[in-house]
């Protein structure tokens, strides 16, 4: 319901046959580009602020361009990019694509992936993109500058490009030294004079070890990521963070190698079964050599698995076989709590959902009731209209527009007789509920509104690629702080503030703020805060339990949004810093 921005979607393709092969078999020399376009469109849900693609032509003669890049901004960026492609792309066999949602607040074409580092040596050219957010970019920046480098943009993408580019330079120089020594020993080109330069270049291009580059680069980072790249000499790679926070899937056969952020993207693009596709494991990289040979390599030791549960609840496409079933289970598990909220009065209750991401959880919820023998009344009560442009400057008029993003099916309830149960995937800020949903639902005159979330209460920020970084954004946090104020627990706030300053790295001290209160108490305070003025119907909130979340999504235990248990020290440190900043800002406003 409340759109969260997520960074980002990736797509890679390496063709393993001559282009004439694809022309004969598939009727087009543009097979790679066509598939890249489809993979990107199928991941449009992961990024609508911008997009970019890059490719490498391994057969381009010396003196002609061999590495291409095209980027664009806006929700139509994919179409714009592919309209603008020139003839040089036709000979490419390595392709990389990216879709961007900003989680840093930085906008503009210079921040759109992929990022490109140029050099006259093919092997030193590097094109990089990823689905990532790094929590320790300050430390990496200091490491770079301590070596004498001066990145021209301060941001995790550019700094990663420069750090990895620096390590790629060192790899090329290592190979250069080996090649020179072998030339002296007569091992290359039979010692023929005049071919030494190109012999050295060929040796380097054919022997780059991207594993060396990745190990000496990614060991510096704390964060969630899938890092992807191409080199001018024809290396391709995709690497997943050691905690498995961000997802990546791949497929290999004798025609091509492909990587995407989501499994259904590969299934649809290449007409595959789920079993044909593999998931990249934590700390692992899929590396494709210049000659087309591919292998998996463990770049960093795997840490405790913390695969993002929000991918399953909200971000990833619900068409994935496993995600579809998990979202249904999330809905089904809520039936006991919903029954309690409506006092078991199923006969006088209408069940519905907030479009569109909660639809699958709704099916699971209705299945749960029917398995218990209940005959449900289901309706599509809420409709989501097109996004209204809030170009009007006046705040009151802008809020009035926002209140009409959703509409209702008039006559779908018996006024003052029926309860209304509405399920959504998550309740984050609560703004849409207060300004739009509750107001529009009240026009149906329900006896009671039960707002159900298929996820638990969101209490803590994310620092691994989701656009929710401030504690005060969350209605659960605001409700908790209101309860603290009501009960005079300011010593708890002061103790937490000091603890966050003294020891920010090893323990999330913000968790202590929630300990005095039950979920029900926080729910009730949230209702008070989100209830619009003049609303007639009583409201109750129902949230998924943490244990039930893990029961529904057993292979994705990353739950820091709900529990505050961050998988990396950087996440813990930033959460503590967020609370210090919250208190400091509040005190300044009171002065």
Coordinates of C-alpha atoms in Angstrom, one line a residue:
X1 CA 0.0 0.0 0.0
X2 CA 2.7 2.5 1.0
X3 CA 5.2 2.2 -1.8
X4 CA 8.7 1.4 -0.6
X5 CA 11.6 2.0 -3.0
X6 CA 14.0 -0.8 -3.4
X7 CA 17.4 -0.8 -4.9
X8 CA 17.5 -2.5 -7.5
X9 CA 17.2 -5.1 -10.3
X10 CA 20.1 -6.7 -12.3
X11 CA 20.3 -8.7 -15.5
X12 CA 23.3 -10.3 -17.1
X13 CA 23.7 -12.4 -20.3
X14 CA 26.8 -14.1 -21.8
X15 CA 26.3 -15.6 -25.2
X16 CA 28.5 -18.7 -25.7
X17 CA 28.0 -19.3 -29.4
X18 CA 28.8 -17.1 -32.5
X19 CA 26.0 -14.7 -33.4
X20 CA 25.3 -16.6 -36.6
X21 CA 24.2 -19.5 -34.4
X22 CA 21.4 -17.5 -32.8
X23 CA 20.4 -16.0 -36.2
X24 CA 20.0 -19.5 -37.6
X25 CA 18.2 -21.0 -34.5
X26 CA 16.2 -18.0 -33.3
X27 CA 15.9 -15.9 -36.4
X28 CA 17.8 -12.9 -35.1
X29 CA 21.4 -11.7 -34.4
X30 CA 19.9 -9.5 -31.7
X31 CA 19.0 -12.5 -29.5
X32 CA 21.1 -11.2 -26.6
X33 CA 19.6 -7.7 -26.7
X34 CA 16.1 -9.0 -27.0
X35 CA 16.5 -11.2 -24.0
X36 CA 18.1 -8.5 -22.0
X37 CA 15.2 -6.2 -22.8
X38 CA 12.7 -8.8 -21.6
X39 CA 14.6 -9.5 -18.4
X40 CA 14.6 -5.9 -17.6
X41 CA 10.9 -5.4 -18.3
X42 CA 10.1 -8.4 -16.1
X43 CA 12.0 -6.6 -13.3
X44 CA 10.4 -3.2 -13.7
X45 CA 8.9 -3.6 -10.3
X46 CA 12.4 -3.3 -8.8
X47 CA 13.2 0.1 -10.2
X48 CA 11.4 2.8 -12.0
X49 CA 13.6 5.9 -11.5
X50 CA 16.2 4.9 -14.1
X51 CA 17.8 2.1 -16.1
X52 CA 21.0 1.4 -17.9
X53 CA 22.7 -1.3 -20.0
X54 CA 26.2 -2.1 -21.2
X55 CA 27.8 -4.6 -23.5
X56 CA 31.1 -5.8 -24.7
X57 CA 32.0 -6.8 -28.3
X58 CA 34.9 -9.3 -28.1
X59 CA 35.5 -9.2 -31.9
X60 CA 35.8 -5.4 -32.3
X61 CA 39.0 -4.6 -34.1
X62 CA 41.7 -2.4 -32.6
X63 CA 40.7 1.3 -33.0
X64 CA 37.0 0.7 -32.8
X65 CA 34.7 0.9 -29.7
X66 CA 34.2 -2.4 -28.0
X67 CA 32.5 -1.4 -24.7
X68 CA 29.1 0.4 -24.9
X69 CA 26.8 1.9 -22.3
X70 CA 23.4 3.6 -22.4
X71 CA 21.5 5.1 -19.5
X72 CA 18.2 7.0 -19.0
X73 CA 16.0 8.3 -16.2
X74 CA 12.3 8.0 -15.6
X75 CA 9.7 5.2 -15.6
X76 CA 10.1 4.8 -19.4
X77 CA 13.9 4.5 -19.2
X78 CA 14.0 1.0 -20.6
X79 CA 12.2 1.8 -23.8
X80 CA 14.2 5.0 -24.2
X81 CA 17.5 3.1 -23.9
X82 CA 16.7 0.4 -26.4
X83 CA 15.4 3.0 -28.9
X84 CA 18.7 4.8 -28.7
X85 CA 21.0 1.9 -29.3
X86 CA 23.5 2.3 -32.2
X87 CA 25.0 -0.2 -34.6
X88 CA 27.9 -1.1 -32.3
X89 CA 25.7 -3.1 -30.0
X90 CA 25.0 -5.7 -32.7
X91 CA 28.3 -7.5 -32.4
X92 CA 28.2 -7.9 -28.6
X93 CA 28.1 -11.1 -26.7
X94 CA 28.2 -9.8 -23.1
X95 CA 25.3 -7.8 -21.8
X96 CA 24.5 -6.2 -18.5
X97 CA 21.3 -4.4 -17.4
X98 CA 20.2 -2.5 -14.3
X99 CA 17.0 -0.9 -12.9
X100 CA 17.3 1.7 -10.2
X101 CA 15.3 2.9 -7.3
X102 CA 17.2 5.4 -5.2
X103 CA 17.4 4.7 -1.5
X104 CA 20.0 7.5 -0.9
X105 CA 18.0 10.5 -2.1
X106 CA 20.5 11.1 -4.8
X107 CA 19.0 11.6 -8.3
X108 CA 20.3 12.4 -11.7
X109 CA 21.8 10.5 -14.6
X110 CA 25.2 10.3 -13.0
X111 CA 23.8 8.0 -10.3
X112 CA 22.2 5.6 -12.7
X113 CA 23.9 2.3 -13.1
X114 CA 26.0 0.9 -14.7
X115 CA 29.1 2.8 -13.9
X116 CA 32.0 2.7 -16.3
X117 CA 35.8 3.0 -15.8
X118 CA 37.8 3.5 -18.9
X119 CA 41.3 2.6 -19.9
X120 CA 43.4 2.0 -23.0
X121 CA 44.0 -1.6 -21.9
X122 CA 40.9 -3.7 -22.6
X123 CA 41.4 -5.7 -19.3
X124 CA 41.4 -2.5 -17.2
X125 CA 38.0 -1.3 -18.4
X126 CA 35.4 -2.1 -15.8
X127 CA 31.6 -1.7 -16.0
X128 CA 29.8 -2.2 -12.7
X129 CA 26.2 -2.3 -11.4
X130 CA 24.4 -3.9 -8.5
X131 CA 21.5 -4.2 -6.1
X132 CA 23.2 -3.0 -3.0
X133 CA 23.6 -0.6 -0.1
X134 CA 26.8 -0.4 1.9
X135 CA 26.7 0.6 5.5
X136 CA 30.5 1.4 6.0
X137 CA 31.1 3.6 3.0
X138 CA 33.0 6.1 5.2
X139 CA 35.5 3.4 6.1
X140 CA 36.0 2.3 2.5
X141 CA 36.4 6.0 1.4
X142 CA 39.1 6.5 4.0
X143 CA 40.8 3.3 2.8
X144 CA 40.8 4.5 -0.8
X145 CA 42.0 8.0 0.0
X146 CA 44.8 6.7 2.2
X147 CA 46.2 5.0 -0.9
X148 CA 46.3 8.4 -2.7
X149 CA 43.1 8.0 -4.7
X150 CA 40.6 10.8 -5.0
X151 CA 37.1 9.6 -6.0
X152 CA 35.3 12.4 -7.8
X153 CA 31.9 11.4 -6.4
X154 CA 31.1 10.4 -2.8
X155 CA 28.7 7.4 -3.0
X156 CA 28.9 3.7 -2.5
X157 CA 28.6 3.0 -6.3
X158 CA 31.4 5.3 -7.4
X159 CA 33.6 4.3 -4.5
X160 CA 33.1 0.6 -5.3
X161 CA 33.9 1.2 -8.9
X162 CA 37.2 2.9 -8.0
X163 CA 38.2 0.4 -5.4
X164 CA 37.4 -2.6 -7.7
X165 CA 39.0 -0.7 -10.6
X166 CA 42.2 -0.2 -8.5
X167 CA 42.3 -4.0 -7.7
X168 CA 41.7 -4.8 -11.4
X169 CA 44.7 -2.7 -12.3
X170 CA 46.8 -4.6 -9.8
X171 CA 45.6 -7.9 -11.3
X172 CA 46.5 -6.7 -14.8
X173 CA 49.9 -5.6 -13.6
X174 CA 50.5 -9.0 -11.9
X175 CA 49.8 -10.7 -15.2
X176 CA 51.9 -8.2 -17.1
X177 CA 54.9 -9.1 -14.9
X178 CA 54.3 -12.8 -15.5
X179 CA 54.0 -12.3 -19.3
X180 CA 57.2 -10.3 -19.5
X181 CA 59.0 -13.0 -17.6
X182 CA 57.7 -15.7 -19.9
X183 CA 58.6 -13.7 -23.0
X184 CA 62.1 -13.5 -21.8
X185 CA 62.0 -17.2 -21.2
X186 CA 60.7 -17.7 -24.8
X187 CA 57.4 -19.2 -23.7
X188 CA 55.2 -16.7 -25.6
X189 CA 55.1 -16.2 -29.4
X190 CA 58.2 -18.3 -29.8
X191 CA 60.2 -15.2 -28.9
X192 CA 59.3 -13.6 -32.3
X193 CA 60.4 -10.0 -32.2
X194 CA 57.7 -7.4 -33.0
X195 CA 54.8 -9.4 -31.5
X196 CA 55.8 -8.9 -27.9
X197 CA 53.3 -6.2 -27.1
X198 CA 50.3 -7.9 -28.5
X199 CA 51.4 -11.2 -27.0
X200 CA 51.5 -9.7 -23.6
X201 CA 48.1 -8.1 -24.1
X202 CA 46.6 -11.4 -25.3
X203 CA 48.1 -13.2 -22.3
X204 CA 46.6 -10.7 -19.9
X205 CA 43.2 -10.7 -21.6
X206 CA 43.0 -14.5 -21.4
X207 CA 44.2 -14.9 -17.8
X208 CA 42.4 -12.3 -15.7
X209 CA 41.3 -13.8 -12.4
X210 CA 38.3 -11.9 -11.3
X211 CA 38.2 -13.9 -8.1
X212 CA 41.4 -12.1 -7.1
X213 CA 39.8 -8.8 -7.8
X214 CA 36.6 -9.6 -5.9
X215 CA 38.4 -11.0 -2.8
X216 CA 40.5 -7.9 -2.4
X217 CA 37.6 -5.6 -3.0
X218 CA 34.5 -7.0 -1.3
X219 CA 36.3 -8.0 1.9
X220 CA 36.2 -4.3 2.8
X221 CA 32.4 -4.0 2.7
X222 CA 29.6 -4.3 5.3
X223 CA 26.2 -4.4 3.6
X224 CA 23.7 -6.2 1.5
X225 CA 24.6 -6.6 -2.2
X226 CA 24.5 -8.4 -5.5
X227 CA 27.5 -7.0 -7.4
X228 CA 27.7 -7.5 -11.1
X229 CA 30.2 -6.5 -13.8
X230 CA 31.9 -6.8 -17.1
X231 CA 35.5 -6.1 -18.1
X232 CA 36.7 -4.9 -21.5
X233 CA 38.6 -8.1 -22.0
X234 CA 35.4 -10.2 -21.7
X235 CA 35.1 -11.2 -18.0
X236 CA 31.7 -11.3 -16.5
X237 CA 30.7 -11.8 -12.8
X238 CA 27.9 -11.7 -10.2
X239 CA 28.6 -11.9 -6.5
X240 CA 26.2 -12.1 -3.5
X241 CA 27.0 -10.7 -0.1
X242 CA 28.1 -13.2 2.6
X243 CA 24.9 -12.9 4.6
X244 CA 22.7 -13.6 1.5
X245 CA 20.7 -10.4 2.2
X246 CA 20.0 -9.5 -1.4
X247 CA 18.8 -12.2 -3.9
X248 CA 20.4 -13.5 -7.2
X249 CA 19.6 -16.4 -9.5
X250 CA 21.4 -17.8 -12.5
X251 CA 21.0 -20.3 -15.4
X252 CA 23.7 -22.0 -17.5
X253 CA 23.6 -24.1 -20.6
X254 CA 25.7 -24.5 -23.8
X255 CA 24.2 -21.4 -25.4
X256 CA 24.4 -18.8 -22.7
X257 CA 24.8 -17.8 -19.0
X258 CA 22.2 -15.5 -17.5
X259 CA 21.8 -13.9 -14.0
X260 CA 18.8 -12.0 -12.6
X261 CA 17.5 -10.7 -9.3
X262 CA 14.5 -13.0 -9.4
X263 CA 13.9 -16.5 -10.5
X264 CA 10.6 -16.0 -12.5
X265 CA 12.5 -13.5 -14.7
X266 CA 14.7 -16.3 -16.0
X267 CA 11.9 -18.7 -16.2
X268 CA 9.8 -16.4 -18.4
X269 CA 12.6 -15.1 -20.5
X270 CA 14.1 -18.4 -21.4
X271 CA 11.1 -20.7 -20.9
X272 CA 12.6 -22.7 -18.0
X273 CA 11.3 -24.7 -15.0
X274 CA 12.1 -23.6 -11.5
X275 CA 14.3 -26.6 -11.1
X276 CA 16.5 -25.4 -14.0
X277 CA 17.6 -22.3 -12.1
X278 CA 20.0 -22.0 -9.3
X279 CA 20.4 -19.5 -6.5
X280 CA 23.7 -17.8 -6.0
X281 CA 24.8 -18.6 -2.5
X282 CA 26.0 -16.1 0.2
X283 CA 29.6 -15.0 -0.4
X284 CA 29.6 -16.8 -3.8
X285 CA 30.4 -15.5 -7.2
X286 CA 29.5 -16.8 -10.7
X287 CA 32.4 -16.0 -12.9
X288 CA 32.4 -16.3 -16.7
X289 CA 35.8 -16.2 -18.4
X290 CA 36.7 -14.5 -21.6
X291 CA 36.6 -17.9 -23.4
X292 CA 33.0 -18.6 -22.1
X293 CA 33.9 -21.0 -19.4
X294 CA 32.0 -20.4 -16.2
X295 CA 32.4 -21.5 -12.6
X296 CA 31.3 -20.8 -9.1
X297 CA 33.8 -19.5 -6.6
X298 CA 33.5 -18.8 -2.9
X299 CA 34.9 -15.3 -2.6
X300 CA 34.1 -14.7 1.0
X301 CA 33.1 -17.1 3.8
X302 CA 29.4 -17.4 4.2
X303 CA 28.1 -15.7 7.3
X304 CA 24.8 -16.5 9.2
X305 CA 22.1 -16.6 6.5
X306 CA 20.0 -13.4 6.7
X307 CA 18.1 -13.5 3.4
X308 CA 15.7 -10.6 3.3
X309 CA 12.1 -11.7 4.4
X310 CA 10.7 -8.5 2.9
X311 CA 11.7 -9.8 -0.6
X312 CA 9.1 -12.6 0.1
X313 CA 6.4 -10.4 1.6
X314 CA 6.6 -7.5 -0.8
X315 CA 9.4 -6.8 -3.2
X316 CA 9.9 -9.9 -5.4
X317 CA 7.4 -10.9 -8.0
X318 CA 4.6 -13.0 -6.6
X319 CA 4.7 -15.3 -9.7
X320 CA 7.7 -17.1 -8.2
X321 CA 6.5 -20.6 -7.2
X322 CA 7.8 -20.5 -3.7
X323 CA 7.0 -16.9 -3.0
X324 CA 3.4 -17.4 -4.1
X325 CA 3.0 -20.3 -1.5
X326 CA 4.8 -18.3 1.2
X327 CA 2.5 -15.3 0.8
X328 CA -0.5 -17.6 0.9
X329 CA 0.7 -19.1 4.2
X330 CA 1.3 -15.6 5.6
X331 CA -2.4 -14.9 5.0
X332 CA -3.6 -18.3 6.2
X333 CA -1.8 -18.0 9.5
X334 CA -3.6 -14.8 10.4
X335 CA -7.1 -16.4 10.5
X336 CA -7.1 -17.0 14.3
X337 CA -6.2 -13.4 15.1
X338 CA -8.8 -12.1 12.6
X339 CA -11.5 -14.4 14.1
X340 CA -10.8 -12.9 17.5
X341 CA -10.9 -9.3 16.1
X342 CA -14.4 -9.9 14.6
X343 CA -15.6 -11.9 17.6
X344 CA -16.1 -14.9 15.4
X345 CA -18.9 -13.2 13.5
X346 CA -17.9 -14.4 10.0
X347 CA -21.4 -14.3 8.7
X348 CA -21.5 -10.5 9.1
X349 CA -18.1 -9.8 7.8
X350 CA -16.8 -8.9 4.4
X351 CA -13.2 -9.8 3.5
X352 CA -11.1 -7.9 1.1
X353 CA -7.5 -6.7 0.4
X354 CA -5.5 -3.6 -0.6
X355 CA -4.4 -4.0 -4.2
X356 CA -2.1 -5.2 -5.6
X357 CA 0.7 -6.8 -3.6
X358 CA -1.7 -8.2 -0.8
X359 CA -3.8 -10.2 -3.2
X360 CA -2.0 -13.5 -2.7
X361 CA -2.0 -13.2 1.1
X362 CA -5.8 -12.6 0.7
X363 CA -6.2 -15.9 -1.1
X364 CA -4.3 -17.6 1.7
X365 CA -6.5 -15.9 4.3
X366 CA -9.7 -17.0 2.7
X367 CA -8.3 -20.6 2.3
X368 CA -7.6 -20.6 6.0
X369 CA -11.2 -19.7 6.9
X370 CA -12.6 -22.2 4.4
X371 CA -10.5 -25.0 5.8
X372 CA -12.2 -24.3 9.1
X373 CA -15.6 -24.7 7.5
X374 CA -16.5 -21.0 7.2
X375 CA -18.4 -19.7 4.1
X376 CA -16.8 -16.3 3.5
X377 CA -18.2 -13.2 1.9
X378 CA -15.4 -11.7 -0.2
X379 CA -15.5 -8.5 -2.3
X380 CA -13.1 -6.2 -4.1
X381 CA -13.8 -3.3 -1.8
X382 CA -10.8 -1.2 -2.5
X383 CA -9.6 0.0 -6.0
X384 CA -6.3 1.7 -6.6
X385 CA -6.6 4.5 -9.2
X386 CA -3.7 5.9 -11.2
X387 CA -1.1 7.9 -9.3
X388 CA -2.4 11.4 -8.9
X389 CA 0.1 14.2 -9.6
X390 CA 0.5 16.4 -6.6
X391 CA 1.5 19.4 -8.5
X392 CA -0.7 21.7 -6.4
X393 CA 1.4 23.7 -4.0
X394 CA -1.1 24.2 -1.2
X395 CA -0.7 21.5 1.4
X396 CA -4.4 21.1 2.1
X397 CA -5.2 20.6 -1.6
X398 CA -2.3 18.2 -2.0
X399 CA -3.5 16.1 1.0
X400 CA -7.0 16.1 -0.5
X401 CA -5.6 14.6 -3.8
X402 CA -3.6 12.0 -1.9
X403 CA -6.8 11.0 -0.1
X404 CA -8.3 9.9 -3.4
X405 CA -5.6 7.6 -4.6
X406 CA -7.9 4.7 -3.6
X407 CA -11.6 4.3 -4.2
X408 CA -14.2 1.8 -3.0
X409 CA -16.9 -0.4 -4.4
X410 CA -20.1 1.3 -3.2
X411 CA -22.7 -1.1 -2.0
X412 CA -20.3 -3.9 -1.2
X413 CA -21.2 -3.8 2.5
X414 CA -24.4 -3.7 4.5
X415 CA -24.1 -0.4 6.3
X416 CA -23.7 -0.6 10.0
X417 CA -24.2 -4.4 9.9
X418 CA -21.0 -5.8 8.4
X419 CA -17.5 -5.8 9.7
X420 CA -14.8 -5.2 7.1
X421 CA -11.5 -7.1 7.1
X422 CA -8.9 -5.6 4.9
X423 CA -5.5 -7.3 4.4
X424 CA -2.3 -5.5 3.3
X425 CA 1.3 -6.7 2.9
X426 CA 2.6 -4.2 5.5
X427 CA 1.9 -1.1 7.5
X428 CA 5.0 1.2 7.5
X429 CA 4.4 4.9 7.9
X430 CA 0.7 4.8 8.2
X431 CA 0.2 8.0 6.2
X432 CA -1.9 6.3 3.5
X433 CA -4.1 4.7 6.1
X434 CA -4.8 8.0 7.8
X435 CA -5.1 10.2 4.8
X436 CA -6.8 7.9 2.4
X437 CA -7.8 4.3 3.3
X438 CA -9.6 4.7 6.6
X439 CA -11.5 7.8 5.3
X440 CA -12.7 6.1 2.1
X441 CA -13.6 2.9 3.9
X442 CA -15.7 4.7 6.4
X443 CA -18.0 5.8 3.6
X444 CA -19.3 2.2 3.4
X445 CA -20.4 2.6 7.1
X446 CA -18.8 -0.7 8.3
X447 CA -19.6 -1.8 11.8
X448 CA -15.9 -2.3 12.4
X449 CA -12.7 -2.0 10.3
X450 CA -10.1 -4.7 10.9
X451 CA -6.8 -3.7 9.2
X452 CA -4.6 -6.8 8.8
X453 CA -0.9 -6.8 7.9
X454 CA 0.7 -9.9 6.5
X455 CA 4.0 -8.8 8.0
X456 CA 4.8 -8.0 11.7
X457 CA 5.1 -4.5 13.0
X458 CA 7.9 -2.6 11.2
X459 CA 9.9 -1.1 14.0
X460 CA 13.4 -0.5 12.7
X461 CA 15.1 1.1 9.6
X462 CA 16.7 -0.9 6.8
X463 CA 20.2 -0.1 5.7
X464 CA 20.6 -2.8 3.0
X465 CA 18.8 -1.3 0.0
X466 CA 15.2 -0.4 1.1
X467 CA 14.0 3.2 1.3
X468 CA 13.2 3.4 5.0
X469 CA 16.1 4.8 7.1
X470 CA 14.6 7.0 9.8
X471 CA 13.0 5.7 12.9
X472 CA 10.4 8.5 13.1
X473 CA 9.0 7.3 9.7
X474 CA 7.5 4.2 11.3
X475 CA 4.1 4.4 12.9
X476 CA 5.1 1.6 15.3
X477 CA 8.0 3.7 16.6
X478 CA 5.9 6.8 16.9
X479 CA 3.3 4.9 18.8
X480 CA 5.9 3.5 21.2
X481 CA 7.4 6.9 21.8
X482 CA 3.9 8.2 22.6
X483 CA 3.4 5.4 25.1
X484 CA 6.7 6.2 26.7
X485 CA 5.7 9.9 27.1
X486 CA 2.3 8.9 28.5
X487 CA 3.8 6.7 31.2
X488 CA 6.7 9.0 32.0
X489 CA 9.5 6.6 31.0
X490 CA 11.9 9.3 30.0
X491 CA 14.7 7.6 31.9
X492 CA 14.4 4.7 29.5
X493 CA 14.9 7.2 26.6
X494 CA 17.9 8.8 28.3
X495 CA 19.5 5.5 29.0
X496 CA 19.0 4.3 25.5
X497 CA 20.3 7.6 24.0
X498 CA 23.5 7.3 26.1
X499 CA 24.0 3.6 25.3
X500 CA 23.6 4.3 21.6
X501 CA 26.4 6.8 21.9
X502 CA 28.7 4.7 24.1
X503 CA 28.5 1.4 22.3
X504 CA 26.9 1.7 18.9
X505 CA 28.5 -1.2 17.1
X506 CA 27.8 -4.5 18.9
X507 CA 24.2 -4.1 20.3
X508 CA 21.0 -2.5 19.0
X509 CA 20.0 -0.4 22.1
X510 CA 16.8 0.9 20.4
X511 CA 15.2 -2.5 21.1
X512 CA 15.0 -1.6 24.7
X513 CA 12.3 1.1 23.9
X514 CA 9.8 -1.6 22.9
X515 CA 10.3 -3.9 25.9
X516 CA 7.8 -2.3 28.3
X517 CA 4.9 -2.7 25.9
X518 CA 3.0 -5.6 24.4
X519 CA 2.2 -5.7 20.6
X520 CA -1.5 -5.1 21.5
X521 CA -0.6 -1.9 23.4
X522 CA 1.4 -0.6 20.5
X523 CA -1.4 -1.5 18.1
X524 CA -4.0 0.4 20.1
X525 CA -1.8 3.5 20.3
X526 CA -1.2 3.2 16.5
X527 CA -5.0 3.2 16.0
X528 CA -5.4 6.3 18.1
X529 CA -2.7 8.1 16.1
X530 CA -3.8 6.9 12.6
X531 CA -7.6 7.4 13.2
X532 CA -8.8 10.4 11.1
X533 CA -10.9 13.0 12.7
X534 CA -14.6 12.3 12.4
X535 CA -14.2 8.6 11.5
X536 CA -17.3 6.7 12.8
X537 CA -16.2 3.0 12.6
X538 CA -14.0 1.5 15.3
X539 CA -10.6 0.2 14.0
X540 CA -8.5 -2.7 15.1
X541 CA -5.0 -3.7 13.8
X542 CA -3.8 -7.2 13.3
X543 CA -0.2 -8.0 12.6
X544 CA 1.7 -11.2 11.7
X545 CA 3.7 -12.7 14.5
X546 CA 7.5 -13.1 14.2
X547 CA 7.4 -16.8 14.7
X548 CA 4.6 -17.2 12.1
X549 CA 6.7 -15.1 9.6
X550 CA 9.6 -17.5 9.9
X551 CA 7.2 -20.5 9.7
X552 CA 5.9 -19.1 6.4
X553 CA 9.3 -18.1 5.0
X554 CA 11.7 -20.6 6.5
X555 CA 14.6 -20.0 4.1
X556 CA 14.6 -16.2 4.5
X557 CA 15.3 -15.5 8.2
X558 CA 16.4 -11.8 7.7
X559 CA 13.9 -10.0 10.0
X560 CA 15.8 -6.9 11.3
X561 CA 12.9 -4.6 10.2
X562 CA 10.7 -6.3 12.8
X563 CA 13.2 -7.5 15.5
X564 CA 16.1 -5.1 15.3
X565 CA 18.5 -8.0 14.9
X566 CA 20.8 -6.7 12.1
X567 CA 23.0 -9.2 10.4
X568 CA 26.0 -6.9 10.2
X569 CA 27.7 -4.5 12.6
X570 CA 27.1 -1.6 10.2
X571 CA 23.3 -2.1 10.4
X572 CA 23.4 -2.0 14.2
X573 CA 25.6 1.0 14.2
X574 CA 23.4 3.0 11.9
X575 CA 20.2 2.1 13.8
X576 CA 21.8 3.4 17.0
X577 CA 22.9 6.5 15.2
X578 CA 19.4 7.0 13.9
X579 CA 18.0 7.2 17.4
X580 CA 20.7 9.6 18.5
X581 CA 19.8 11.8 15.5
X582 CA 16.1 11.5 16.3
X583 CA 16.6 12.7 19.9
X584 CA 19.0 15.5 18.9
X585 CA 16.6 16.8 16.2
X586 CA 13.7 16.7 18.6
X587 CA 15.6 18.6 21.3
X588 CA 16.7 21.3 18.8
X589 CA 13.0 21.8 17.8
X590 CA 12.1 22.2 21.4
X591 CA 14.7 24.9 22.0

